[in-house]
Coordinates of C-alpha atoms and ligand atoms in Angstrom, one line a residue:
M1 CA 10.4 22.8 19.8
S2 CA 9.4 21.5 23.2
T3 CA 11.6 19.4 25.4
L4 CA 10.8 15.7 26.1
A5 CA 9.8 16.7 29.7
Q6 CA 7.3 19.2 28.3
Q7 CA 5.9 16.7 25.8
L8 CA 5.4 14.2 28.6
Q9 CA 3.6 16.7 30.8
Q10 CA 1.3 17.5 27.9
M11 CA 0.3 13.8 27.9
E12 CA -1.1 14.0 31.5
A13 CA -4.8 14.1 32.2
H14 CA -6.0 11.8 29.4
Q15 CA -3.8 13.3 26.6
S16 CA -1.7 10.2 25.9
L17 CA -0.9 9.6 22.2
F18 CA -3.4 6.7 22.3
E19 CA -6.2 8.8 23.7
L20 CA -5.6 11.6 21.3
A21 CA -5.7 9.2 18.4
V22 CA -8.9 7.3 19.5
R23 CA -10.8 10.5 19.9
Q24 CA -10.3 11.1 16.1
L25 CA -11.8 7.7 15.2
T26 CA -15.0 8.1 13.2
L27 CA -17.6 5.5 14.3
P28 CA -19.9 3.8 11.9
V29 CA -23.6 4.3 12.4
C30 CA -26.6 2.2 11.3
A31 CA -28.0 3.3 7.9
A32 CA -31.2 4.4 9.7
F33 CA -29.3 7.3 11.4
G34 CA -28.0 8.7 8.1
S35 CA -24.4 10.1 7.9
A36 CA -21.8 9.2 10.5
N37 CA -20.8 12.9 10.9
A38 CA -24.4 14.2 11.5
P39 CA -26.6 11.3 12.7
Q40 CA -30.3 12.0 12.6
A41 CA -33.0 10.9 15.2
V42 CA -35.2 8.0 14.0
S43 CA -38.8 7.3 14.8
F44 CA -40.1 3.8 15.8
A45 CA -42.9 1.6 14.8
N46 CA -44.3 -1.7 16.2
T47 CA -42.9 -4.9 14.9
A48 CA -44.8 -8.2 14.9
R49 CA -42.9 -9.4 18.0
V50 CA -44.7 -9.4 21.3
L51 CA -42.8 -10.4 24.4
S52 CA -44.1 -12.4 27.3
T53 CA -42.9 -14.3 30.3
K54 CA -44.5 -16.8 32.7
D55 CA -45.5 -13.9 34.9
S56 CA -47.0 -11.5 32.2
D57 CA -50.4 -11.4 33.9
S58 CA -48.9 -10.3 37.2
V59 CA -46.7 -7.8 35.3
A60 CA -49.7 -6.3 33.6
K61 CA -51.4 -5.7 37.0
S62 CA -48.3 -4.1 38.5
F63 CA -47.1 -2.2 35.4
P64 CA -50.4 -1.1 33.9
N65 CA -49.2 2.1 32.3
S66 CA -46.1 0.6 30.7
V67 CA -47.9 -2.5 29.4
K68 CA -50.9 -0.5 28.1
A69 CA -48.5 1.9 26.2
S70 CA -46.2 -0.7 24.7
G71 CA -48.4 -3.8 24.5
N72 CA -45.1 -5.5 25.2
V73 CA -44.4 -5.1 21.4
V74 CA -40.8 -4.7 20.2
L75 CA -40.2 -1.5 18.2
A76 CA -37.9 -1.0 15.2
A77 CA -36.6 2.2 13.6
S78 CA -39.1 3.3 10.9
G79 CA -37.3 6.2 9.3
T80 CA -35.9 9.6 10.1
N81 CA -38.0 11.4 12.7
A82 CA -39.1 14.6 11.0
K83 CA -41.2 15.5 14.1
A84 CA -38.4 14.8 16.7
A85 CA -39.2 16.7 19.9
Q86 CA -37.3 19.8 20.8
G87 CA -36.6 21.4 24.2
K88 CA -36.3 18.1 26.1
R89 CA -34.2 17.9 29.2
V90 CA -32.7 14.4 29.5
A91 CA -30.6 12.9 32.3
V92 CA -28.2 10.0 31.9
L93 CA -26.7 7.8 34.6
F94 CA -24.5 4.7 34.8
S95 CA -25.6 1.9 37.2
G96 CA -23.8 -1.2 38.6
G97 CA -20.3 -2.3 37.6
P98 CA -18.4 -0.2 35.0
A99 CA -18.1 -1.4 31.4
S100 CA -16.2 0.0 28.5
G101 CA -18.2 2.0 26.0
G102 CA -20.4 3.8 28.5
H103 CA -18.9 7.1 27.4
N104 CA -20.0 6.5 23.8
V105 CA -23.6 5.9 25.0
V106 CA -23.5 9.4 26.4
C107 CA -21.9 10.7 23.2
G108 CA -24.5 9.1 21.0
I109 CA -27.4 10.5 23.1
K110 CA -25.9 14.0 23.1
R111 CA -25.3 13.9 19.3
V112 CA -28.8 12.8 18.5
L113 CA -30.4 15.2 20.9
G114 CA -28.6 18.0 19.1
A115 CA -28.6 21.7 20.1
G116 CA -32.4 21.7 20.5
N117 CA -32.4 19.6 23.7
T118 CA -30.3 19.4 26.9
L119 CA -28.4 16.4 28.2
L120 CA -27.6 16.2 31.9
G121 CA -25.2 13.8 33.5
V122 CA -26.0 12.2 36.9
K123 CA -23.1 11.7 39.4
P124 CA -22.7 8.9 40.6
G125 CA -25.3 6.4 39.4
P126 CA -28.7 6.0 41.0
K127 CA -27.5 7.5 44.2
G128 CA -26.8 10.7 42.2
L129 CA -30.4 10.7 41.0
L130 CA -31.6 10.5 44.7
L131 CA -29.2 13.4 45.6
G132 CA -30.2 15.5 42.6
N133 CA -26.6 15.7 41.6
L134 CA -26.9 16.7 37.9
F135 CA -24.8 18.8 35.5
E136 CA -25.1 19.8 31.9
I137 CA -23.1 17.8 29.4
T138 CA -21.5 19.9 26.7
D139 CA -20.2 19.2 23.1
A140 CA -16.7 19.7 24.5
D141 CA -17.3 16.9 27.0
V142 CA -18.3 14.6 24.2
D143 CA -15.2 15.5 22.2
A144 CA -13.1 14.7 25.4
I145 CA -14.7 11.4 26.4
I146 CA -15.5 9.7 23.1
N147 CA -13.9 6.2 22.6
T148 CA -12.3 6.4 26.1
G149 CA -13.0 4.8 29.5
G150 CA -14.6 3.4 31.7
F151 CA -17.4 5.1 33.5
D152 CA -15.1 7.8 35.0
F153 CA -17.0 10.7 33.4
L154 CA -20.0 10.1 35.6
G155 CA -19.0 7.4 38.1
T156 CA -21.5 4.7 39.0
D157 CA -23.0 3.0 42.1
R158 CA -25.3 0.1 43.0
T159 CA -28.1 1.8 44.8
K160 CA -31.4 0.0 44.3
I161 CA -34.3 2.4 44.2
K162 CA -37.1 0.6 46.1
T163 CA -38.4 2.5 49.1
D164 CA -41.2 5.1 49.0
E165 CA -38.7 7.7 50.3
Q166 CA -36.3 6.9 47.4
F167 CA -39.2 7.2 44.8
A168 CA -40.1 10.6 46.4
Q169 CA -36.5 11.7 46.1
V170 CA -36.4 10.7 42.4
K171 CA -39.6 12.7 41.8
A172 CA -38.1 15.7 43.6
T173 CA -35.0 15.5 41.3
C174 CA -37.2 15.3 38.2
I175 CA -39.1 18.4 39.3
K176 CA -36.1 20.3 40.5
H177 CA -34.2 19.8 37.2
N178 CA -37.4 19.9 35.0
L179 CA -36.5 16.5 33.5
D180 CA -38.4 15.0 30.6
A181 CA -36.5 11.8 30.5
I182 CA -33.9 9.6 32.2
V183 CA -31.6 7.1 30.5
I184 CA -30.3 4.3 32.8
V185 CA -27.2 2.5 31.5
G186 CA -27.0 -0.8 33.4
G187 CA -27.3 -4.6 33.7
D188 CA -30.2 -6.9 34.5
D189 CA -30.9 -5.4 37.9
S190 CA -30.5 -1.8 36.7
N191 CA -32.8 -2.4 33.8
T192 CA -35.3 -3.9 36.3
N193 CA -34.9 -0.6 38.2
A194 CA -35.5 1.2 34.9
A195 CA -38.8 -0.7 34.4
V196 CA -40.0 0.1 37.9
L197 CA -39.1 3.8 37.5
A198 CA -40.7 4.0 34.1
E199 CA -44.0 2.8 35.6
F200 CA -43.7 5.1 38.6
L201 CA -42.8 8.2 36.5
F202 CA -45.3 7.4 33.7
K203 CA -47.6 10.3 34.4
G204 CA -48.6 12.9 37.0
I205 CA -45.0 14.0 37.8
K206 CA -44.9 17.5 36.3
A207 CA -47.3 20.4 37.0
D208 CA -49.2 19.7 33.7
G209 CA -49.8 16.1 34.7
S210 CA -47.2 14.6 32.3
G211 CA -44.6 12.0 33.2
V212 CA -40.9 11.5 32.8
Q213 CA -39.7 9.0 30.2
V214 CA -37.3 6.2 31.2
I215 CA -35.1 4.3 28.7
G216 CA -32.6 1.5 29.6
V217 CA -29.4 0.7 27.8
P218 CA -27.9 -2.9 28.2
K219 CA -24.5 -3.0 29.8
T220 CA -22.4 -5.5 31.7
I221 CA -19.1 -7.2 31.2
D222 CA -20.7 -10.4 32.5
G223 CA -22.7 -10.9 29.3
D224 CA -25.6 -12.2 31.3
L225 CA -28.1 -9.7 29.9
Q226 CA -29.0 -11.4 26.6
I227 CA -32.3 -11.7 24.8
G228 CA -31.8 -14.0 21.8
D229 CA -31.5 -12.1 18.5
L230 CA -33.0 -9.0 20.1
L231 CA -30.0 -8.6 22.3
P232 CA -27.1 -10.9 21.4
I233 CA -24.8 -9.3 24.0
S234 CA -24.6 -6.4 26.4
F235 CA -21.9 -3.8 25.9
G236 CA -18.6 -4.1 27.8
F237 CA -18.4 -7.8 27.3
D238 CA -16.3 -7.6 24.1
T239 CA -13.7 -5.2 25.6
A240 CA -13.4 -7.1 28.9
T241 CA -13.0 -10.5 27.3
K242 CA -10.5 -9.2 24.7
I243 CA -8.4 -7.6 27.5
Y244 CA -8.5 -10.9 29.5
S245 CA -7.8 -12.9 26.4
E246 CA -4.7 -10.8 25.7
M247 CA -3.5 -11.4 29.2
V248 CA -4.2 -15.1 29.2
G249 CA -2.6 -15.3 25.8
N250 CA 0.5 -13.7 27.3
I251 CA 0.5 -16.1 30.2
L252 CA 0.2 -19.0 27.7
Q253 CA 3.2 -17.7 25.8
D254 CA 5.1 -17.6 29.1
T255 CA 4.1 -21.2 30.0
K256 CA 5.5 -22.5 26.8
S257 CA 8.7 -20.4 27.3
S258 CA 9.5 -21.1 30.9
L259 CA 8.2 -24.7 30.6
K260 CA 7.5 -25.3 34.3
Y261 CA 4.3 -23.6 35.5
W262 CA 0.6 -24.2 35.6
H263 CA -1.4 -21.0 35.9
F264 CA -4.9 -21.0 37.4
V265 CA -6.8 -17.9 36.2
K266 CA -10.1 -16.9 37.8
L267 CA -12.2 -14.7 35.5
M268 CA -14.8 -12.2 36.6
G269 CA -18.4 -12.6 35.4
R270 CA -20.3 -13.1 38.6
S271 CA -22.6 -16.2 38.3
A272 CA -22.5 -16.7 34.5
S273 CA -19.5 -18.3 32.7
H274 CA -19.9 -16.2 29.5
V275 CA -16.7 -14.4 30.1
T276 CA -14.8 -17.7 30.7
I277 CA -16.1 -19.5 27.7
E278 CA -15.3 -16.5 25.5
V279 CA -11.7 -16.3 26.8
A280 CA -11.4 -20.1 26.3
L281 CA -12.6 -19.7 22.7
Q282 CA -10.1 -16.9 22.1
T283 CA -7.1 -18.5 23.7
K284 CA -7.6 -22.3 23.6
A285 CA -6.2 -22.8 27.2
A286 CA -5.6 -26.5 28.3
V287 CA -8.5 -26.6 30.8
T288 CA -11.6 -24.4 31.1
L289 CA -14.3 -25.0 33.7
I290 CA -17.9 -23.8 32.9
S291 CA -20.0 -23.4 36.1
E292 CA -23.3 -24.1 34.3
E293 CA -21.9 -27.5 33.0
V294 CA -20.6 -28.4 36.5
A295 CA -24.1 -27.8 37.8
A296 CA -25.8 -29.7 34.9
K297 CA -23.5 -32.7 35.4
R298 CA -23.8 -32.4 39.2
Q299 CA -20.0 -32.6 39.5
S300 CA -18.4 -32.7 42.9
I301 CA -15.3 -30.8 43.9
A302 CA -13.4 -34.1 43.9
A303 CA -14.6 -34.9 40.4
I304 CA -13.5 -31.4 39.1
V305 CA -10.1 -31.7 40.8
D306 CA -9.6 -35.2 39.4
Q307 CA -10.5 -34.0 35.9
I308 CA -7.8 -31.3 36.0
A309 CA -5.2 -33.6 37.7
Q310 CA -5.7 -36.3 35.0
I311 CA -4.9 -33.7 32.3
V312 CA -1.8 -32.5 34.2
V313 CA -0.6 -36.1 34.5
A314 CA -1.4 -36.9 30.8
R315 CA 0.4 -33.8 29.5
A316 CA 3.4 -34.6 31.8
A317 CA 3.6 -38.0 30.2
K318 CA 4.1 -36.2 26.9
G319 CA 6.7 -33.9 28.4
I320 CA 4.3 -30.9 28.8
T321 CA 4.6 -29.8 32.4
H322 CA 2.8 -26.5 31.9
G323 CA -0.6 -25.2 31.1
V324 CA -3.4 -22.8 31.9
V325 CA -6.7 -23.5 33.7
L326 CA -9.6 -21.0 33.4
V327 CA -12.0 -20.8 36.3
P328 CA -15.2 -18.8 36.3
E329 CA -15.7 -16.4 39.2
G330 CA -19.0 -18.0 40.4
L331 CA -17.9 -21.7 40.1
I332 CA -18.2 -22.4 43.9
E333 CA -21.9 -21.7 43.9
F334 CA -22.6 -24.1 41.0
I335 CA -20.9 -27.1 42.6
P336 CA -24.0 -28.9 44.0
E337 CA -22.4 -29.9 47.3
M338 CA -20.9 -26.3 47.8
N339 CA -24.3 -24.8 46.9
A340 CA -26.0 -26.9 49.5
L341 CA -23.4 -25.9 52.1
I342 CA -23.6 -22.2 51.3
A343 CA -27.4 -22.3 51.5
E344 CA -27.3 -23.9 54.9
L345 CA -24.5 -21.6 56.1
N346 CA -26.6 -18.6 55.0
D347 CA -29.5 -19.8 57.1
A348 CA -27.3 -20.8 60.1
L349 CA -25.5 -17.4 60.0
A350 CA -28.9 -15.5 59.7
H351 CA -30.5 -17.5 62.6
N352 CA -27.5 -17.2 64.9
A353 CA -26.3 -13.8 64.0
A354 CA -26.0 -12.4 67.6
E355 CA -24.2 -15.4 69.1
F356 CA -22.0 -15.7 66.0
A357 CA -21.0 -12.0 66.4
D358 CA -20.1 -12.6 70.1
E359 CA -18.1 -15.8 69.3
P360 CA -14.3 -15.3 69.5
Q361 CA -12.6 -15.2 66.1
D362 CA -10.8 -18.5 66.4
T363 CA -13.9 -20.5 67.4
K364 CA -16.4 -19.0 64.9
A365 CA -15.9 -21.8 62.4
D366 CA -16.5 -24.5 65.1
F367 CA -19.5 -22.7 66.3
I368 CA -21.2 -22.6 62.9
Q369 CA -20.0 -26.1 62.0
D370 CA -22.1 -27.5 64.9
K371 CA -25.2 -25.9 63.4
L372 CA -24.8 -27.8 60.1
S373 CA -26.2 -31.1 58.9
A374 CA -23.7 -34.0 59.0
D375 CA -22.8 -33.9 55.2
N376 CA -22.3 -30.2 55.1
A377 CA -20.4 -30.2 58.4
R378 CA -18.0 -32.8 56.9
L379 CA -17.5 -30.7 53.7
F380 CA -17.0 -27.5 55.8
A381 CA -14.4 -29.2 58.0
S382 CA -12.5 -30.4 54.9
L383 CA -12.1 -26.9 53.5
P384 CA -8.9 -24.9 54.0
A385 CA -9.0 -22.0 56.5
Y386 CA -8.7 -19.3 53.8
V387 CA -12.0 -20.6 52.2
V388 CA -13.8 -21.0 55.5
R389 CA -12.9 -17.4 56.4
M390 CA -14.5 -16.1 53.2
L391 CA -17.5 -18.4 53.6
L392 CA -18.1 -16.8 57.0
A393 CA -17.4 -13.2 55.8
D394 CA -20.2 -10.6 55.8
R395 CA -22.7 -10.9 53.0
D396 CA -23.2 -8.1 50.5
S397 CA -26.0 -5.5 50.7
H398 CA -28.4 -8.0 49.0
G399 CA -27.5 -10.8 51.5
N400 CA -25.4 -12.7 48.9
L401 CA -22.1 -14.4 49.5
Q402 CA -19.3 -12.3 48.0
V403 CA -18.1 -15.0 45.6
S404 CA -15.3 -12.9 44.0
L405 CA -13.6 -12.9 47.4
I406 CA -13.4 -16.7 47.6
P407 CA -10.0 -17.8 46.2
T408 CA -11.4 -20.7 44.2
E409 CA -8.3 -20.7 42.0
K410 CA -6.1 -21.2 45.1
L411 CA -8.4 -23.9 46.5
L412 CA -8.2 -25.8 43.1
V413 CA -4.4 -25.5 43.0
D414 CA -4.0 -27.0 46.5
M415 CA -6.5 -29.8 45.8
V416 CA -5.1 -30.5 42.3
H417 CA -1.5 -30.6 43.7
A418 CA -2.6 -33.2 46.3
R419 CA -4.4 -35.3 43.7
V420 CA -1.6 -35.2 41.1
K421 CA 0.8 -36.5 43.8
E422 CA -1.7 -39.3 44.6
I423 CA -1.8 -40.3 41.0
N424 CA 2.0 -40.1 40.4
V425 CA 4.3 -38.5 42.9
K426 CA 6.9 -37.9 40.3
V427 CA 4.8 -35.6 38.1
P428 CA 6.0 -32.0 38.6
F429 CA 3.3 -29.5 39.5
S430 CA 4.1 -25.9 40.2
A431 CA 1.3 -23.4 40.0
H432 CA 0.5 -19.7 40.1
C433 CA -2.9 -18.0 40.7
H434 CA -4.5 -15.0 39.0
F435 CA -7.8 -13.1 39.2
L436 CA -8.6 -11.1 36.1
G437 CA -11.5 -8.8 36.8
Y438 CA -11.2 -5.1 37.4
E439 CA -8.5 -4.6 34.8
G440 CA -11.0 -5.5 32.0
R441 CA -14.0 -3.2 32.9
C442 CA -12.7 0.2 32.0
G443 CA -10.1 -0.1 29.2
A444 CA -10.8 2.0 26.1
P445 CA -13.5 0.1 24.2
T446 CA -12.8 -2.2 21.3
L447 CA -14.1 -1.1 18.0
F448 CA -17.1 -3.4 18.4
D449 CA -18.0 -1.9 21.8
A450 CA -17.2 1.7 20.6
A451 CA -19.5 1.4 17.6
Y452 CA -22.1 -0.6 19.4
T453 CA -22.4 1.8 22.3
Y454 CA -22.4 4.9 20.1
N455 CA -25.3 3.4 18.2
L456 CA -27.1 2.4 21.4
G457 CA -26.8 6.0 22.5
L458 CA -28.3 7.2 19.2
T459 CA -31.1 4.7 19.7
A460 CA -31.8 5.7 23.3
G461 CA -31.8 9.4 22.4
S462 CA -34.1 8.7 19.4
L463 CA -36.6 6.8 21.6
I464 CA -36.8 9.8 23.9
L465 CA -37.4 12.2 21.0
D466 CA -40.1 9.8 19.7
G467 CA -41.8 10.1 23.1
R468 CA -41.2 6.4 24.2
S469 CA -40.9 5.2 27.8
G470 CA -40.3 1.8 29.4
Y471 CA -38.0 0.4 26.7
M472 CA -34.5 -0.9 26.5
A473 CA -32.5 0.4 23.5
T474 CA -31.0 -2.3 21.4
V475 CA -29.2 -2.6 18.0
T476 CA -29.8 -5.8 16.2
G477 CA -28.3 -7.2 13.0
L478 CA -24.7 -6.5 14.0
T479 CA -23.2 -8.3 11.1
T480 CA -25.6 -6.8 8.5
G481 CA -25.4 -3.1 9.1
G482 CA -27.4 -2.8 12.3
T483 CA -31.0 -1.9 13.1
P484 CA -32.1 0.3 16.0
Q485 CA -34.7 -1.4 18.0
A486 CA -36.4 -1.2 21.4
I487 CA -37.4 -4.0 23.8
P488 CA -40.4 -3.3 26.1
L489 CA -38.9 -3.7 29.6
S490 CA -42.3 -4.9 31.0
G491 CA -42.1 -7.8 28.5
L492 CA -39.0 -9.1 30.2
L493 CA -40.1 -9.2 33.8
N494 CA -40.4 -12.4 35.8
I495 CA -41.2 -13.0 39.4
E496 CA -38.3 -14.4 41.4
R497 CA -38.0 -15.0 45.2
R498 CA -35.2 -12.8 46.4
H499 CA -34.3 -11.9 49.9
G500 CA -37.3 -13.8 51.2
Q501 CA -39.9 -12.0 49.0
D502 CA -41.3 -12.1 45.5
E503 CA -39.8 -9.5 43.2
F504 CA -40.1 -8.5 39.5
V505 CA -36.7 -9.1 37.9
I506 CA -35.2 -9.5 34.5
E507 CA -33.8 -13.0 34.5
K508 CA -30.0 -13.5 34.3
A509 CA -29.0 -15.3 31.1
L510 CA -26.5 -18.1 32.1
V511 CA -24.5 -20.1 29.6
K512 CA -26.7 -22.7 27.9
V513 CA -25.0 -26.1 28.0
D514 CA -26.5 -26.9 24.6
S515 CA -25.7 -23.6 22.9
P516 CA -23.6 -23.5 19.7
A517 CA -20.7 -21.8 21.6
M518 CA -20.7 -24.5 24.2
Q519 CA -21.0 -27.3 21.6
Y520 CA -18.0 -25.9 19.7
F521 CA -16.0 -25.6 22.9
A522 CA -16.9 -29.1 24.0
A523 CA -15.9 -30.5 20.6
R524 CA -12.4 -28.9 20.7
R525 CA -11.4 -29.0 24.4
A526 CA -9.9 -32.5 24.4
E527 CA -7.4 -31.4 21.8
W528 CA -6.6 -28.2 23.6
A529 CA -6.0 -30.3 26.8
A530 CA -3.8 -32.8 25.0
S531 CA -1.3 -30.5 23.3
D532 CA -0.5 -26.8 23.1
L533 CA -2.9 -25.4 20.5
F534 CA -3.2 -22.0 22.2
A535 CA -3.5 -18.8 20.3
S536 CA -2.4 -15.4 21.5
P537 CA -5.1 -12.9 20.4
G538 CA -2.9 -9.9 21.2
P539 CA -4.0 -6.4 22.2
R540 CA -7.3 -5.1 21.0
Q541 CA -7.1 -3.2 17.7
L542 CA -9.0 -0.1 16.6
W543 CA -7.5 0.1 13.2
G544 CA -6.4 -2.6 10.7
P545 CA -7.5 -6.1 9.8
A546 CA -8.0 -7.4 13.4
A547 CA -10.3 -4.5 14.4
Y548 CA -13.6 -5.7 13.1
Q549 CA -14.1 -8.7 15.4
Q550 CA -17.3 -9.5 17.4
P551 CA -17.0 -11.9 20.4
I552 CA -16.5 -15.5 19.2
S553 CA -19.3 -16.9 21.5
V554 CA -21.7 -14.3 20.1
A555 CA -20.7 -15.2 16.5
L556 CA -21.3 -18.9 17.2
N557 CA -24.5 -18.4 19.1
S558 CA -26.0 -16.1 16.5
K559 CA -24.8 -18.4 13.7
S560 CA -22.7 -15.8 12.0
E561 CA -20.7 -16.8 9.0
S562 CA -17.6 -15.1 10.2
L563 CA -16.2 -13.1 13.2
A564 CA -16.6 -9.8 11.3
F565 CA -19.2 -7.4 12.5
K566 CA -20.7 -4.7 10.3
I567 CA -22.5 -1.5 11.5
G568 CA -23.4 1.0 8.8
Ligands
FBP601 P1 -22.6 -5.5 36.8 O1 -23.4 -6.8 36.6 O2 -23.2 -4.5 37.6 O3 -22.2 -5.0 35.4 O4 -21.2 -5.9 37.5 C1 -20.3 -6.7 36.9 C2 -19.2 -7.1 37.9 O5 -17.9 -6.7 37.3 C3 -19.1 -8.6 38.1 O6 -18.5 -9.3 37.1 C4 -18.4 -8.7 39.5 O7 -18.7 -9.9 40.2 C5 -18.9 -7.5 40.2 O8 -19.3 -6.5 39.2 C6 -18.0 -6.9 41.1 O9 -18.6 -5.9 41.8 P2 -17.9 -4.6 42.5 O10 -17.5 -3.6 41.4 O11 -18.9 -4.1 43.4 O12 -16.7 -5.1 43.2

């Protein structure tokens, strides 16, 4: 019999009671893979669906090998692959921000490759591929990481592979490790990277003239990698939004208990408001802002602030002096006047970089304000110092404003406070700010993400054993058992102007203001604002009646009959 101290020490290093239990969870697999305990590789055949974008002709010229091989046709599993390749050496890497379920992608690939092939992990992310930092993943690794994390097993980074030198480094890594295939687990930009690499590595890489296959896997908590029914959602979104919803639900419970606070909660998600609308649908908070709607209605900051203040005042008249306001991370950039200001600021900072750098700290704002047009200068001057500071901060490696650093929630609190007092000085308004982001990206996956990612891994591994390259693995029919499919990456590429030049990119999917999820939300929000109808979704469940839930926005948008998902 061990002492409590000994038992506690045994729980260190990922051996908590929870982690021990989730490792034992058997994950359902699509019928195509056969039994859950010994999934088999599937082969793929063309479907009738051909993908195209406005730039398909240019894509065909720049990605000739990929387009010729796939014809931009979607593939679907066509049965067990009796001729699955053997002896393949496959590398897998994570790219971009972390998302729950990444470990299960690795586990799915490893299980379907079986003992006849080798899986190598790349650390960390695309940078690890350039450095040639690879190691062999074992069955014991799979047993340790399944249903846990996070991306901590391999780490991740945001290196964009674009220069000739970087392509040469990738080629050298492929040769050094005798790779046959690479799986890139990432978002829209990382899957664009996968498309570019697939074309570059298509042939002539190895001594016998053959190439290295590249397969993408769709991840991002932002939910902005969606392709209709072919890809209703990226993995990681469900876990992140369920974690945020639990926290917002807890805050809502607190508001109705302490009866005196408004909480302004900014939610991660970069530009798109998918995360925010999902948390709104889960929790029914009093006020939720959707960036895409703000842009569509061309709302000014003053209009947004007035809208919130009127709700605060109306609730106070009914004796409700508390509530929650959900704010999407990227809101600032969608407010037309702020967007115009940011665009002019970006130009002014770029054109006056040297003088701006030499300017003393306390006159930098005045210096740049003088370079702005009258309207933008007026708006800039009206902003509080903490927002101005972030607007003038260094841009990220892609030249973008770091929106997550801008305390939009604090700006709204200050402005709403002032507006409420203008409307009725007697209305109490005491507020707290929160930013929910990093705490949702690496929690143990929900059952939806755990099962989805495991099946995405089985699909990605099967595509490799079927000799495919230049596809993104997907699993469709998530409420009817699941079907492994493959989306030709070249069929998704558009040309966009980025950093002053034309680039092939996979378009970010923003919230559609006429989508079923948005329509449902718009039909309910007045009632959620008028009285406390909130729900507390509670912690995510891996067993029991609440475990089998897909995201509400996904269920609405895909016209599901219930929230339940069904794989297998
Ligand atoms: P990905 O699109 O790469 O999955 O990143 C998602 C995200 O979590 C965004 O929601 C957020 O704006 C950003 O990453 C934060 O980036 P970082 O991890 O570099 O701080």
